[in-house]
Amino acid sequence: MPGTLYAALKHFAITACLLAACLAAKTARAQDIEPRAYSNAPVGVNFFIAGGVATRGGLSLDSLPITNADLRTTSTVVAYARVFDLRGRSGKFDMIVPYTHLRGTADYQGQSVERDISGFGKPAFRVSVNFFGAPALGLREFRAWKQDLIVGASLQVSPPWSQYDPGRIVNIGSNRWSFKPEVGVSKALGSWTLEAQAAAVFFTDNRDFYRGRTRSQDPLYSLQGHVIYGFASGVWTSFDVTYFAGGRSEIDGVVGNDLQQNWRVGATLAMPLGRLDSIKFSASSGVSARTGNNFDAIGMAWQHRWGAGL
């Protein structure tokens, strides 16, 4: 293989880890920490991702109206993604399916409830487009491209195709649709990259909530930032922080005391494994939470890519 093409593929191993980063830890989607979400990649490349994530603490899935939660989850995640050309701009489509085991206890209206259940979590489908600074490129053109400023946007849709029992207060799924539009900015400064993202999650009503009631929820807004450093070896690491607020819920018109105002921090380490594979490790923890739903999370994902002449 010519040296220039090998160097391009080695550089691509760094940028391609972005999809492992976004798909490794999707247990609590409104609280995702996702570096390199809008990095560029060659058109026509496909990705298969398999990973796992474990959480422990006050995790209340989709901000359920519970308190004193001590819940643990372990999830297996599989996903597929593809880079495409949208009128000269690079875009990505990805889909993810998690399978989760949840166990632990929580309080609901002064009573302790216990749960031990396994099932499919909410799948997610996302389309993202880089509007500025990341043109659609083939593999050979991509090797000569250098990132400066990238501006992109995405829309993620999660249907209610997951485990749900209306007779139980704690479930893996939430029996409703969610929609997450997001905008992101990524600026390269030598070996460093600075990123920021802003998003909102909108929810439909769950009309079969616990014992036949209707639960609605206000949008949940989030901001996140990342400081990323890329090493000459192809390894990259990042420090991540996110803040999310909103999401107050109502049950049959009764407003809950569950307004979210939470901070989380995390770190990510990604490494290429040869020419076509990469692996990523991530960890995050709650710093503060208005509603007591802080939790710790640790994840790992392996990624294989093919297509576009690799």
XYZ file of C-alpha atoms in Angstrom, residues 152-269:
118
model
C -23.451 20.555 11.616
C -26.901 19.493 12.755
C -28.768 16.259 13.368
C -32.184 14.826 14.143
C -32.564 11.675 16.230
C -35.876 9.812 16.479
C -36.625 7.110 19.066
C -39.864 5.112 18.665
C -41.520 3.317 21.616
C -40.351 -0.141 20.527
C -39.003 -1.393 23.834
C -39.850 -3.327 26.977
C -42.785 -1.687 28.787
C -45.292 -2.911 31.383
C -48.004 -0.331 32.292
C -48.526 -2.151 35.580
C -44.996 -1.327 36.776
C -43.577 2.102 37.587
C -39.990 1.262 36.546
C -39.446 -0.019 33.003
C -36.676 -0.044 30.458
C -38.878 1.695 27.881
C -41.277 4.626 28.272
C -44.077 3.912 25.752
C -43.674 7.169 23.822
C -41.796 8.748 20.937
C -38.938 11.202 21.403
C -37.337 13.614 18.922
C -33.922 15.208 19.422
C -32.768 18.022 17.105
C -29.190 19.186 17.704
C -26.612 21.623 16.352
C -22.866 21.230 16.807
C -19.617 23.113 16.203
C -16.124 21.609 15.985
C -12.906 23.672 15.708
C -9.474 22.107 15.119
C -6.403 23.823 16.620
C -3.423 21.691 15.714
C -3.575 18.504 17.785
C -6.473 19.934 19.807
C -10.154 20.073 18.877
C -12.790 22.123 20.712
C -16.443 21.167 20.358
C -19.849 22.364 21.555
C -23.364 21.003 21.015
C -26.855 22.238 21.860
C -29.927 20.011 21.728
C -33.533 19.640 22.820
C -35.518 16.431 23.353
C -39.274 16.538 22.698
C -41.589 13.801 23.981
C -45.028 12.586 22.998
C -47.475 11.653 25.776
C -47.530 8.203 27.341
C -51.281 7.505 27.459
C -50.841 4.149 29.191
C -48.680 5.215 32.096
C -48.709 3.376 35.416
C -52.236 2.043 36.043
C -53.843 3.701 33.036
C -52.893 7.334 33.511
C -51.468 9.861 31.035
C -47.954 11.206 31.501
C -46.609 14.172 29.567
C -43.230 15.874 29.780
C -41.810 19.251 28.801
C -38.796 19.375 26.466
C -35.381 18.647 27.972
C -32.629 21.026 26.834
C -28.919 20.242 26.907
C -25.511 21.797 26.272
C -22.238 19.890 26.076
C -18.600 20.713 25.449
C -15.491 18.690 24.673
C -11.753 19.300 24.703
C -10.089 16.656 22.528
C -6.427 15.842 21.976
C -5.176 13.629 19.135
C -1.858 11.810 19.440
C 0.452 11.020 16.523
C -0.074 7.303 17.218
C -3.747 7.586 16.225
C -5.082 7.604 19.785
C -7.372 10.437 20.886
C -8.764 11.385 24.247
C -11.271 13.963 25.448
C -12.630 15.661 28.537
C -16.400 16.063 28.350
C -19.031 18.068 30.227
C -22.795 18.392 29.768
C -25.624 20.367 31.369
C -29.300 19.616 30.874
C -32.402 21.354 32.162
C -36.172 21.232 31.828
C -38.214 18.077 31.424
C -40.848 18.764 34.088
C -43.606 16.149 33.841
C -47.349 15.959 34.448
C -49.460 12.933 35.355
C -53.151 13.407 34.579
C -52.581 17.177 34.712
C -50.761 17.174 38.071
C -47.377 18.880 37.718
C -44.446 16.961 39.199
C -41.528 18.316 41.212
C -39.018 16.868 38.753
C -37.536 19.841 36.891
C -34.063 18.807 35.694
C -30.981 20.984 36.338
C -28.092 18.542 36.157
C -24.355 18.572 35.399
C -22.281 15.596 34.241
C -18.579 15.214 33.407
C -16.790 12.434 31.590
C -13.694 11.265 29.743
C -13.179 9.303 26.530
C -10.242 7.301 25.149
